[in-house]
Structures are given as structure tokens and as C-alpha cells.
Amino acid sequence: MRPNDYGKGYFCIKKEKIYYLLMVILFLIILEGGLRVINLVIPSEQPEHRIDIQNQLSVYSDKSWSEDYWREFYSLTRRFAPYLTWRRNEYQGEYINIDSEGIRETWHTQSNDRDAEKIFMFGGSTMWGTGARDNYTIPSFVSKKLHNAEYEYEIINYGESGYSITQEVVQLSLLLKQGNIPSYVIFYDGVNDISSSYQNGKAGLFGSLDSIRNKIYPQSSSAVTVKRPFYIDAIQDAKKMMAKWSVTYRTLANIKANVFGKQSDKELEEIFTDKYSKEHIIALAEETVLDYKNNIAFVKALSGVYGFEHIFIWQPNLFSTSPLTPEELSYKEWDKEYEQMVDFYRMVYDLIEVEDIPNFYNLASIFNEKESTVFIDWCHITEEANEVIADEIYSILLQVMNSNLKDLDL
């Protein structure tokens, strides 16, 4: 073979590789374009599947608004909020409306006086109103009851999904610093404070701490940071970019999740499976109650400076309620799977029950002896149950108001 033949052979092989590479690139371009078209024409099945699950609950079977409500709910997004970590984005819907500050709309009269005294209501997703329309959240029911009794107050729902009492106290501090001073503040907590303690192994932190921290600072962790090769971060950055811009990448990731298990399921298992010794779990329960009491003490100190009244409500959940309907019992299938976490909830609830805390009201057993389903999962409740909670809060609020009037008379 002549020398030129080697060159020609090499050139042919190289040309063939370039050809196949171009074919692969062309295929990926066509695939990406096709998936984008499909994505526009056919909505994602995941939210629809979740909507179907919610609609199957008996409490929504006769609600014509249910499907549209859950479609709005699952379309909500979040943004970063300084000092608070997250807050929902602005949204306008038929049943869910959120302003530019991330605050959900609360029922008020058309002639509502914006100069009226304010009542701030803080809490997690149960206060925000998961499963309920704007006018049927706990704050909206309290607002209606005050109006019907001819009290002129503006109720503001500062509830947000996942918030623990520490985040709520931080938000109150920010509002006070801005000169936004209420007459009354009401906190409705328990569930998120306990779950975040169990998840983090320490009280006073917000939920999903490691997940959020790793998104902001991928190399940080609660353990010692290990120096990694530069290309590891480059690969992670490339993955983030692909996840954001490539439908093909997201589709393949979803296929992988369905075949090998979703990351969220792994995170849930990591959060809730048994992972503490008996001694640690007892100490953690005591620490959780102490952290809650410390937040109350801090709010009391703020109230002395800014002149507002404060009320603290401990919320019910599935594990604090008995008896349960057959439908509610079906939610408890994971009770056995995450036995330690459930025991931890009950342990904290038992500890808080014997505490003597000023301005603290325990509603953990408010749904005992009920006859119908009030829970739509292990902690969220129906619109009708929201009104039951609002009735109690309204009664407590009147007691505090009347007590203040007596003090003035003295």
C-alpha cells in the first residue's frame, strides 16, 4: 500500500465520524424540537395526576370548584425571600390570589377601611389555606366573624407553606422594623416546627435546610467540606443549565426517576425514617418545645415595645386526633413505615400539653369525637374544618379584647 493510501483511509474514517456526529446532533435537535411541541400541546401529566388524587377525596366529591382549584394550586411557584428563604410568587386565579409581596388574599368587605387596626395571622400551609379557596381560609373566616360582629379590623394572612414559628417571628420583626405595626398577632403552629426538628436533628431550623443550602452553596454541608476537582462543579453547573433549558434532558430525567425511583421519595425516606437513638429523640422533643417557648418570649418582648397583643395556637393533626374516619385512617398507612417520626410528633404534643404558657391555646384535640372527615392528608383540613378552627380563634380573640377593655377600666 502506498503512503497516500494511509492518508486517504484516515481521512475517510475521520469523515465518517464527523458524519455520525452530525447525525447525532441533528437527531437531538429534532428530538428537542419535537418534545417542545408536545410539551406545548399536551400538558404535563404529573399535576393532572395529583389533581385526580385530590378530587377522589370524599370531601371534594361534590365540590364543582375542586378540579380548577387544585389546578391553580399546583401551578403556584416560589421565589427567594430575604431572611425568610422562600415566599410564593404573585398569582391571580379564580380561587387563589396572591399579591406581589407573596401574601394570599383574605376576605374583606368592599368598603374595608385600610386605616383600620390590623391583625396579623402567621402559620404554615394550614394557615395559608392548602385545600381551601381564598374566602374560606382560617384568616378569611375570622375576618367574616369580626365583620358580622361589627368589629373593624383588617386581617392579613402571612401564612406560608413550610414556615416554622422562627420564620414567622422573623417576618413579624421585619414588618415592625418597616413601621407596619398590628394590634394583634396570631400564630398557628406545631406541625412544621416538629417536622423540621426531626429532619434536621436540631430545633429552630427551617425544613429542607440541606437541600436549600446545597442549591445555594453546593460545596457546603453540615460536615467538613471536602475540596473537589474543578470539573465536578462544571458538571453540576451544566446539569442545572440543561435542566433549565432542555426538554430532552428533563424528559430523560423523568424517565430515570420513574424507573429507578424519584429523588423526592429518597429525600422523604431520608427525612422521616428512623434515624435517632431513644435518648436523642427525647432530647430533641424537649429542645423543640424549648425553642417554641423561646420564640414566644421573643414575641412578648417585641409586644412590650410595639404595643400589640399576641396569641399562640397549637394546631391539630392526624396523630393528635381520635377517632378517625376510614378515609382518614387510609392516610396513616405510612404511620408504620415512619414510626419514629410519628412517635416524635406525639412526644412533642404530649410535652406541650403540660406546659403553662401565657397566651397559649392548645387546639390539638379540637376534632376529637368528630363524625365526618376533616383532614385531607395528615395535617391539612377542609374548608368546613377551617371554620371550626376560626370559631375557636375568634372566641380567643374576643377574650383577649375584653380583657384589654377591663384593664383600661381599671
CSV table of C-alpha atoms in Angstrom, one decimal:
chain,number,residue,atom,x,y,z
A,1,MET,CA,0.0,0.0,0.0
A,2,ARG,CA,1.3,3.4,-0.9
A,3,PRO,CA,1.7,6.2,1.7
A,4,ASN,CA,-1.1,8.2,0.2
A,5,ASP,CA,-3.5,5.3,0.8
A,6,TYR,CA,-3.0,5.6,4.6
A,7,GLY,CA,-3.8,9.3,4.4
A,8,LYS,CA,-6.9,8.6,2.4
A,9,GLY,CA,-8.0,5.9,4.8
A,10,TYR,CA,-7.6,8.1,7.8
A,11,PHE,CA,-9.5,10.9,6.1
A,12,CYS,CA,-12.4,8.6,5.2
A,13,ILE,CA,-12.6,7.3,8.9
A,14,LYS,CA,-12.5,10.9,10.2
A,15,LYS,CA,-15.1,12.0,7.7
A,16,GLU,CA,-17.3,9.1,8.7
A,17,LYS,CA,-17.0,10.0,12.4
A,18,ILE,CA,-17.9,13.6,11.6
A,19,TYR,CA,-20.9,12.4,9.6
A,20,TYR,CA,-22.2,10.3,12.5
A,21,LEU,CA,-21.6,13.1,15.0
A,22,LEU,CA,-23.6,15.5,12.8
A,23,MET,CA,-26.4,12.8,12.6
A,24,VAL,CA,-26.5,12.6,16.4
A,25,ILE,CA,-26.6,16.4,16.7
A,26,LEU,CA,-29.4,16.6,14.1
A,27,PHE,CA,-31.3,13.8,15.9
A,28,LEU,CA,-31.0,15.7,19.2
A,29,ILE,CA,-32.2,18.9,17.6
A,30,ILE,CA,-35.2,17.2,16.1
A,31,LEU,CA,-35.9,15.4,19.4
A,32,GLU,CA,-35.7,18.6,21.4
A,33,GLY,CA,-37.9,20.4,18.9
A,34,GLY,CA,-40.5,17.6,18.9
A,35,LEU,CA,-40.6,17.4,22.7
A,36,ARG,CA,-41.1,21.2,23.0
A,37,VAL,CA,-44.1,21.0,20.6
A,38,ILE,CA,-45.5,18.0,22.6
A,39,ASN,CA,-44.9,19.9,25.8
A,40,LEU,CA,-46.9,22.9,24.5
A,41,VAL,CA,-49.8,20.8,23.1
A,42,ILE,CA,-50.0,18.2,25.9
A,43,PRO,CA,-49.9,19.5,29.5
A,44,SER,CA,-47.6,17.7,32.0
A,45,GLU,CA,-49.3,14.6,33.4
A,46,GLN,CA,-47.8,15.0,36.9
A,47,PRO,CA,-50.0,17.9,38.1
A,48,GLU,CA,-53.1,16.2,36.5
A,49,HIS,CA,-52.3,13.0,38.3
A,50,ARG,CA,-52.1,14.9,41.6
A,51,ILE,CA,-55.3,16.8,40.8
A,52,ASP,CA,-57.1,13.5,40.2
A,53,ILE,CA,-55.9,12.1,43.6
A,54,GLN,CA,-57.2,15.2,45.4
A,55,ASN,CA,-60.6,15.0,43.6
A,56,GLN,CA,-61.0,11.4,44.7
A,57,LEU,CA,-61.3,12.5,48.3
A,58,SER,CA,-64.8,12.4,49.6
A,59,VAL,CA,-64.7,16.0,50.9
A,60,TYR,CA,-64.2,17.2,47.3
A,61,SER,CA,-66.6,14.8,45.5
A,62,ASP,CA,-69.5,17.2,45.5
A,63,LYS,CA,-67.4,20.4,45.0
A,64,SER,CA,-67.7,21.7,41.5
A,65,TRP,CA,-64.7,24.0,42.0
A,66,SER,CA,-62.3,21.4,43.2
A,67,GLU,CA,-60.6,20.5,40.0
A,68,ASP,CA,-60.0,24.1,39.0
A,69,TYR,CA,-58.8,24.9,42.5
A,70,TRP,CA,-56.1,22.2,42.5
A,71,ARG,CA,-55.0,23.1,39.0
A,72,GLU,CA,-54.4,26.6,40.3
A,73,PHE,CA,-52.7,25.3,43.4
A,74,TYR,CA,-50.2,23.1,41.5
A,75,SER,CA,-49.3,25.9,39.2
A,76,LEU,CA,-48.1,28.1,42.0
A,77,THR,CA,-44.4,28.9,42.1
A,78,ARG,CA,-42.0,30.2,44.7
A,79,ARG,CA,-39.2,32.8,44.9
A,80,PHE,CA,-36.4,33.6,47.2
A,81,ALA,CA,-37.3,35.9,50.0
A,82,PRO,CA,-34.6,37.7,52.1
A,83,TYR,CA,-34.4,36.4,55.7
A,84,LEU,CA,-37.4,34.2,55.1
A,85,THR,CA,-35.8,31.9,52.4
A,86,TRP,CA,-38.9,31.5,50.3
A,87,ARG,CA,-42.3,33.0,49.5
A,88,ARG,CA,-44.9,32.3,46.8
A,89,ASN,CA,-44.9,34.4,43.6
A,90,GLU,CA,-47.7,36.7,42.7
A,91,TYR,CA,-50.7,34.9,41.2
A,92,GLN,CA,-54.2,35.8,40.1
A,93,GLY,CA,-56.8,33.0,39.8
A,94,GLU,CA,-60.4,32.3,40.4
A,95,TYR,CA,-59.9,30.7,43.8
A,96,ILE,CA,-56.3,31.6,44.7
A,97,ASN,CA,-54.9,35.1,44.6
A,98,ILE,CA,-51.5,36.2,45.9
A,99,ASP,CA,-50.2,39.7,45.8
A,100,SER,CA,-46.7,41.0,44.8
A,101,GLU,CA,-45.5,40.5,48.3
A,102,GLY,CA,-46.5,36.9,48.3
A,103,ILE,CA,-49.5,37.4,50.6
A,104,ARG,CA,-52.6,35.5,50.0
A,105,GLU,CA,-55.9,37.3,49.6
A,106,THR,CA,-58.2,37.4,52.7
A,107,TRP,CA,-61.9,38.1,52.7
A,108,HIS,CA,-62.9,41.7,53.4
A,109,THR,CA,-65.9,43.9,52.7
A,110,GLN,CA,-65.9,46.1,49.7
A,111,SER,CA,-65.8,49.1,52.0
A,112,ASN,CA,-63.0,47.7,54.1
A,113,ASP,CA,-61.1,50.6,55.8
A,114,ARG,CA,-57.4,50.3,55.0
A,115,ASP,CA,-56.8,52.5,58.0
A,116,ALA,CA,-58.5,50.0,60.3
A,117,GLU,CA,-56.5,48.3,63.0
A,118,LYS,CA,-54.6,45.3,61.8
A,119,ILE,CA,-54.5,41.6,62.9
A,120,PHE,CA,-51.5,39.6,61.5
A,121,MET,CA,-52.0,35.9,61.3
A,122,PHE,CA,-48.9,33.7,60.9
A,123,GLY,CA,-48.5,30.0,60.3
A,124,GLY,CA,-47.6,27.4,57.7
A,125,SER,CA,-49.6,25.9,54.9
A,126,THR,CA,-52.6,25.3,57.2
A,127,MET,CA,-52.9,29.0,57.9
A,128,TRP,CA,-52.1,29.8,54.3
A,129,GLY,CA,-55.0,27.6,53.3
A,130,THR,CA,-54.0,24.5,51.4
A,131,GLY,CA,-57.2,22.9,50.1
A,132,ALA,CA,-59.3,26.0,50.6
A,133,ARG,CA,-60.4,28.9,48.4
A,134,ASP,CA,-59.4,32.4,49.3
A,135,ASN,CA,-62.6,33.2,51.1
A,136,TYR,CA,-62.6,30.0,53.1
A,137,THR,CA,-59.2,30.0,54.8
A,138,ILE,CA,-58.9,30.4,58.5
A,139,PRO,CA,-58.0,34.1,58.3
A,140,SER,CA,-60.9,34.8,56.0
A,141,PHE,CA,-63.4,33.1,58.3
A,142,VAL,CA,-62.0,35.1,61.3
A,143,SER,CA,-62.4,38.3,59.2
A,144,LYS,CA,-66.0,37.4,58.4
A,145,LYS,CA,-66.8,36.8,62.0
A,146,LEU,CA,-65.3,40.0,63.1
A,147,HIS,CA,-67.3,41.9,60.4
A,148,ASN,CA,-70.5,40.2,61.4
A,149,ALA,CA,-69.9,41.3,65.0
A,150,GLU,CA,-69.3,44.9,63.7
A,151,TYR,CA,-65.6,44.9,64.5
A,152,GLU,CA,-63.5,46.9,62.1
A,153,TYR,CA,-60.2,45.1,61.6
A,154,GLU,CA,-58.0,44.3,58.6
A,155,ILE,CA,-56.9,40.7,58.7
A,156,ILE,CA,-53.7,39.8,56.9
A,157,ASN,CA,-52.8,36.2,56.1
A,158,TYR,CA,-49.0,35.9,56.4
A,159,GLY,CA,-49.2,32.1,56.4
A,160,GLU,CA,-46.8,30.3,54.0
A,161,SER,CA,-46.3,26.6,53.3
A,162,GLY,CA,-43.5,25.1,55.2
A,163,TYR,CA,-43.0,28.0,57.6
A,164,SER,CA,-42.0,27.3,61.2
A,165,ILE,CA,-42.5,29.7,64.0
A,166,THR,CA,-39.0,31.1,63.8
A,167,GLN,CA,-39.5,32.2,60.2
A,168,GLU,CA,-42.8,33.8,61.2
A,169,VAL,CA,-41.2,35.7,64.1
A,170,VAL,CA,-38.5,36.9,61.6
A,171,GLN,CA,-41.2,38.1,59.3
A,172,LEU,CA,-43.0,39.9,62.2
A,173,SER,CA,-39.7,41.6,63.1
A,174,LEU,CA,-39.2,42.8,59.5
A,175,LEU,CA,-42.8,44.2,59.4
A,176,LEU,CA,-42.3,46.0,62.7
A,177,LYS,CA,-39.0,47.4,61.5
A,178,GLN,CA,-40.8,48.8,58.5
A,179,GLY,CA,-43.4,50.5,60.7
A,180,ASN,CA,-46.1,48.1,59.9
A,181,ILE,CA,-47.5,47.6,63.5
A,182,PRO,CA,-50.6,45.5,64.2
A,183,SER,CA,-53.0,45.5,67.1
A,184,TYR,CA,-52.9,41.7,67.4
A,185,VAL,CA,-50.7,38.9,66.1
A,186,ILE,CA,-51.9,35.3,66.0
A,187,PHE,CA,-49.5,32.4,65.5
A,188,TYR,CA,-50.9,28.9,64.4
A,189,ASP,CA,-48.1,26.3,64.6
A,190,GLY,CA,-46.9,22.9,65.6
A,191,VAL,CA,-46.6,20.7,62.5
A,192,ASN,CA,-43.7,22.4,60.7
A,193,ASP,CA,-41.8,23.0,63.9
A,194,ILE,CA,-41.8,19.3,64.7
A,195,SER,CA,-41.0,18.1,61.2
A,196,SER,CA,-38.1,20.5,60.7
A,197,SER,CA,-36.7,19.5,64.1
A,198,TYR,CA,-36.8,15.8,63.2
A,199,GLN,CA,-35.5,16.4,59.7
A,200,ASN,CA,-32.5,18.5,60.8
A,201,GLY,CA,-31.8,16.8,64.2
A,202,LYS,CA,-32.0,20.2,65.8
A,203,ALA,CA,-34.8,22.6,66.7
A,204,GLY,CA,-35.2,26.1,65.3
A,205,LEU,CA,-34.2,25.5,61.7
A,206,PHE,CA,-36.5,25.5,58.7
A,207,GLY,CA,-37.4,22.4,56.7
A,208,SER,CA,-35.3,21.1,53.8
A,209,LEU,CA,-32.3,23.0,55.1
A,210,ASP,CA,-29.7,20.8,53.5
A,211,SER,CA,-31.5,20.8,50.1
A,212,ILE,CA,-31.8,24.6,50.0
A,213,ARG,CA,-28.2,25.1,51.3
A,214,ASN,CA,-26.8,22.8,48.7
A,215,LYS,CA,-28.6,24.7,45.9
A,216,ILE,CA,-27.1,28.0,47.0
A,217,TYR,CA,-23.7,26.7,48.1
A,218,PRO,CA,-23.2,23.2,46.5
A,219,GLN,CA,-19.9,22.6,48.4
A,220,SER,CA,-21.3,23.5,51.8
A,221,SER,CA,-22.7,21.0,54.3
A,222,SER,CA,-23.0,20.4,58.0
A,223,ALA,CA,-20.0,18.2,57.8
A,224,VAL,CA,-16.4,19.1,56.9
A,225,THR,CA,-16.1,20.5,53.3
A,226,VAL,CA,-14.0,18.3,51.0
A,227,LYS,CA,-12.2,20.0,48.2
A,228,ARG,CA,-13.3,18.7,44.9
A,229,PRO,CA,-11.8,18.8,41.4
A,230,PHE,CA,-13.0,21.9,39.4
A,231,TYR,CA,-14.7,19.7,36.8
A,232,ILE,CA,-17.2,18.4,39.4
A,233,ASP,CA,-18.7,21.9,39.8
A,234,ALA,CA,-18.6,22.4,36.0
A,235,ILE,CA,-20.6,19.2,35.5
A,236,GLN,CA,-23.1,20.3,38.2
A,237,ASP,CA,-23.5,23.7,36.5
A,238,ALA,CA,-24.0,22.0,33.2
A,239,LYS,CA,-26.7,19.8,34.7
A,240,LYS,CA,-28.5,22.8,36.1
A,241,MET,CA,-28.4,24.6,32.8
A,242,MET,CA,-29.6,21.5,30.9
A,243,ALA,CA,-32.5,21.0,33.4
A,244,LYS,CA,-33.5,24.6,32.9
A,245,TRP,CA,-33.3,24.8,29.1
A,246,SER,CA,-33.6,21.3,27.7
A,247,VAL,CA,-36.9,19.5,27.4
A,248,THR,CA,-35.0,16.4,26.3
A,249,TYR,CA,-32.9,16.4,29.5
A,250,ARG,CA,-35.9,16.8,31.7
A,251,THR,CA,-37.8,14.0,29.9
A,252,LEU,CA,-34.8,11.6,30.3
A,253,ALA,CA,-34.6,12.7,34.0
A,254,ASN,CA,-38.3,11.9,34.5
A,255,ILE,CA,-37.9,8.5,32.8
A,256,LYS,CA,-34.9,7.8,35.1
A,257,ALA,CA,-37.0,8.8,38.1
A,258,ASN,CA,-39.9,6.6,37.2
A,259,VAL,CA,-37.6,3.6,36.6
A,260,PHE,CA,-35.2,4.0,39.4
A,261,GLY,CA,-37.2,6.0,41.9
A,262,LYS,CA,-37.8,9.7,42.4
A,263,GLN,CA,-35.3,11.8,44.3
A,264,SER,CA,-38.2,13.3,46.3
A,265,ASP,CA,-39.1,9.8,47.5
A,266,LYS,CA,-35.4,9.3,48.6
A,267,GLU,CA,-35.4,12.6,50.3
A,268,LEU,CA,-38.7,11.8,52.1
A,269,GLU,CA,-37.2,8.5,53.2
A,270,GLU,CA,-34.1,10.3,54.5
A,271,ILE,CA,-36.2,12.8,56.4
A,272,PHE,CA,-38.7,10.5,58.0
A,273,THR,CA,-37.2,7.1,58.5
A,274,ASP,CA,-35.9,6.1,61.9
A,275,LYS,CA,-32.5,7.6,62.4
A,276,TYR,CA,-32.2,8.7,66.1
A,277,SER,CA,-31.4,6.9,69.3
A,278,LYS,CA,-34.1,6.9,72.1
A,279,GLU,CA,-32.0,9.4,74.1
A,280,HIS,CA,-31.6,11.7,71.1
A,281,ILE,CA,-35.3,11.7,70.2
A,282,ILE,CA,-36.3,12.5,73.8
A,283,ALA,CA,-33.8,15.4,74.0
A,284,LEU,CA,-34.9,16.6,70.5
A,285,ALA,CA,-38.5,16.7,71.6
A,286,GLU,CA,-37.6,18.8,74.7
A,287,GLU,CA,-35.4,21.1,72.6
A,288,THR,CA,-38.3,21.6,70.1
A,289,VAL,CA,-40.7,22.7,72.9
A,290,LEU,CA,-38.0,25.0,74.4
A,291,ASP,CA,-37.4,26.6,71.0
A,292,TYR,CA,-41.1,27.2,70.6
A,293,LYS,CA,-41.2,28.8,74.1
A,294,ASN,CA,-38.2,31.0,73.3
A,295,ASN,CA,-39.9,32.3,70.2
A,296,ILE,CA,-43.0,33.2,72.4
A,297,ALA,CA,-40.7,35.0,74.8
A,298,PHE,CA,-39.2,37.0,72.0
A,299,VAL,CA,-42.6,38.0,70.6
A,300,LYS,CA,-43.6,39.0,74.1
A,301,ALA,CA,-40.5,41.3,74.3
A,302,LEU,CA,-41.5,42.8,70.9
A,303,SER,CA,-45.0,43.4,72.1
A,304,GLY,CA,-43.8,45.3,75.1
A,305,VAL,CA,-42.0,47.7,72.8
A,306,TYR,CA,-44.6,47.9,69.9
A,307,GLY,CA,-47.8,47.6,71.9
A,308,PHE,CA,-49.5,44.7,70.2
A,309,GLU,CA,-51.3,41.7,71.8
A,310,HIS,CA,-50.1,38.2,70.9
A,311,ILE,CA,-51.9,34.8,70.7
A,312,PHE,CA,-50.3,31.4,70.1
A,313,ILE,CA,-52.3,28.5,68.8
A,314,TRP,CA,-51.1,24.9,68.7
A,315,GLN,CA,-52.7,23.1,65.7
A,316,PRO,CA,-54.3,19.7,65.4
A,317,ASN,CA,-53.0,17.0,63.1
A,318,LEU,CA,-54.0,13.4,62.2
A,319,PHE,CA,-51.8,11.9,65.0
A,320,SER,CA,-53.4,14.1,67.7
A,321,THR,CA,-57.0,13.2,66.7
A,322,SER,CA,-59.2,10.3,67.6
A,323,PRO,CA,-61.3,8.6,66.3
A,324,LEU,CA,-60.5,8.9,62.6
A,325,THR,CA,-62.8,8.1,59.7
A,326,PRO,CA,-62.0,5.2,57.4
A,327,GLU,CA,-60.8,7.7,54.8
A,328,GLU,CA,-58.5,9.4,57.3
A,329,LEU,CA,-57.2,6.1,58.5
A,330,SER,CA,-56.1,5.4,54.9
A,331,TYR,CA,-53.7,8.4,55.2
A,332,LYS,CA,-52.0,6.7,58.1
A,333,GLU,CA,-50.6,3.8,56.0
A,334,TRP,CA,-47.2,5.4,56.3
A,335,ASP,CA,-47.6,5.6,60.1
A,336,LYS,CA,-45.9,2.2,60.4
A,337,GLU,CA,-43.2,3.0,57.8
A,338,TYR,CA,-42.1,6.1,59.7
A,339,GLU,CA,-42.9,5.0,63.2
A,340,GLN,CA,-40.2,7.0,65.0
A,341,MET,CA,-41.2,10.3,63.3
A,342,VAL,CA,-44.9,9.7,64.2
A,343,ASP,CA,-43.9,8.9,67.8
A,344,PHE,CA,-41.8,12.1,67.8
A,345,TYR,CA,-44.9,14.1,66.9
A,346,ARG,CA,-46.9,12.6,69.7
A,347,MET,CA,-44.0,13.1,72.1
A,348,VAL,CA,-43.8,16.8,71.4
A,349,TYR,CA,-47.6,17.2,71.5
A,350,ASP,CA,-47.6,15.5,75.0
A,351,LEU,CA,-44.8,17.8,76.2
A,352,ILE,CA,-46.6,20.9,75.0
A,353,GLU,CA,-49.9,19.8,76.6
A,354,VAL,CA,-48.5,20.1,80.1
A,355,GLU,CA,-46.8,23.5,79.6
A,356,ASP,CA,-48.2,26.5,81.3
A,357,ILE,CA,-47.6,29.3,78.7
A,358,PRO,CA,-49.3,32.7,78.8
A,359,ASN,CA,-51.4,33.5,75.8
A,360,PHE,CA,-51.0,29.9,74.5
A,361,TYR,CA,-54.1,27.8,73.4
A,362,ASN,CA,-53.9,24.1,72.5
A,363,LEU,CA,-56.3,23.0,69.8
A,364,ALA,CA,-54.6,19.7,69.2
A,365,SER,CA,-57.7,17.7,70.2
A,366,ILE,CA,-60.3,20.0,68.7
A,367,PHE,CA,-61.5,17.4,66.2
A,368,ASN,CA,-61.8,14.6,68.7
A,369,GLU,CA,-65.1,12.8,68.6
A,370,LYS,CA,-65.9,14.3,65.2
A,371,GLU,CA,-68.1,12.1,62.9
A,372,SER,CA,-67.0,13.2,59.4
A,373,THR,CA,-63.7,13.6,57.5
A,374,VAL,CA,-61.9,16.8,58.3
A,375,PHE,CA,-58.4,16.0,57.2
A,376,ILE,CA,-57.4,15.9,53.5
A,377,ASP,CA,-54.0,14.5,54.5
A,378,TRP,CA,-52.1,14.1,57.7
A,379,CYS,CA,-52.3,17.9,58.6
A,380,HIS,CA,-54.3,19.9,56.1
A,381,ILE,CA,-58.1,20.2,56.7
A,382,THR,CA,-61.3,21.0,54.8
A,383,GLU,CA,-62.9,24.4,54.4
A,384,GLU,CA,-65.6,23.4,56.9
A,385,ALA,CA,-62.8,22.5,59.4
A,386,ASN,CA,-61.1,25.8,58.8
A,387,GLU,CA,-64.3,27.5,60.0
A,388,VAL,CA,-64.2,25.3,63.2
A,389,ILE,CA,-60.7,26.5,63.9
A,390,ALA,CA,-61.6,30.1,63.1
A,391,ASP,CA,-64.5,29.9,65.6
A,392,GLU,CA,-62.1,29.0,68.3
A,393,ILE,CA,-59.6,31.7,67.3
A,394,TYR,CA,-62.4,34.3,67.2
A,395,SER,CA,-63.5,33.3,70.7
A,396,ILE,CA,-60.0,33.6,72.0
A,397,LEU,CA,-59.6,36.9,70.3
A,398,LEU,CA,-62.7,38.2,71.9
A,399,GLN,CA,-61.5,37.1,75.3
A,400,VAL,CA,-58.2,39.0,74.8
A,401,MET,CA,-60.1,42.1,73.5
A,402,ASN,CA,-62.5,42.0,76.5
A,403,SER,CA,-59.5,41.5,78.9
A,404,ASN,CA,-57.9,44.6,77.5
A,405,LEU,CA,-61.1,46.6,77.9
A,406,LYS,CA,-61.3,45.6,81.6
A,407,ASP,CA,-57.6,46.6,82.1
A,408,LEU,CA,-58.5,50.0,80.6
A,409,ASP,CA,-61.4,50.4,83.0
A,410,LEU,CA,-59.1,49.7,85.9
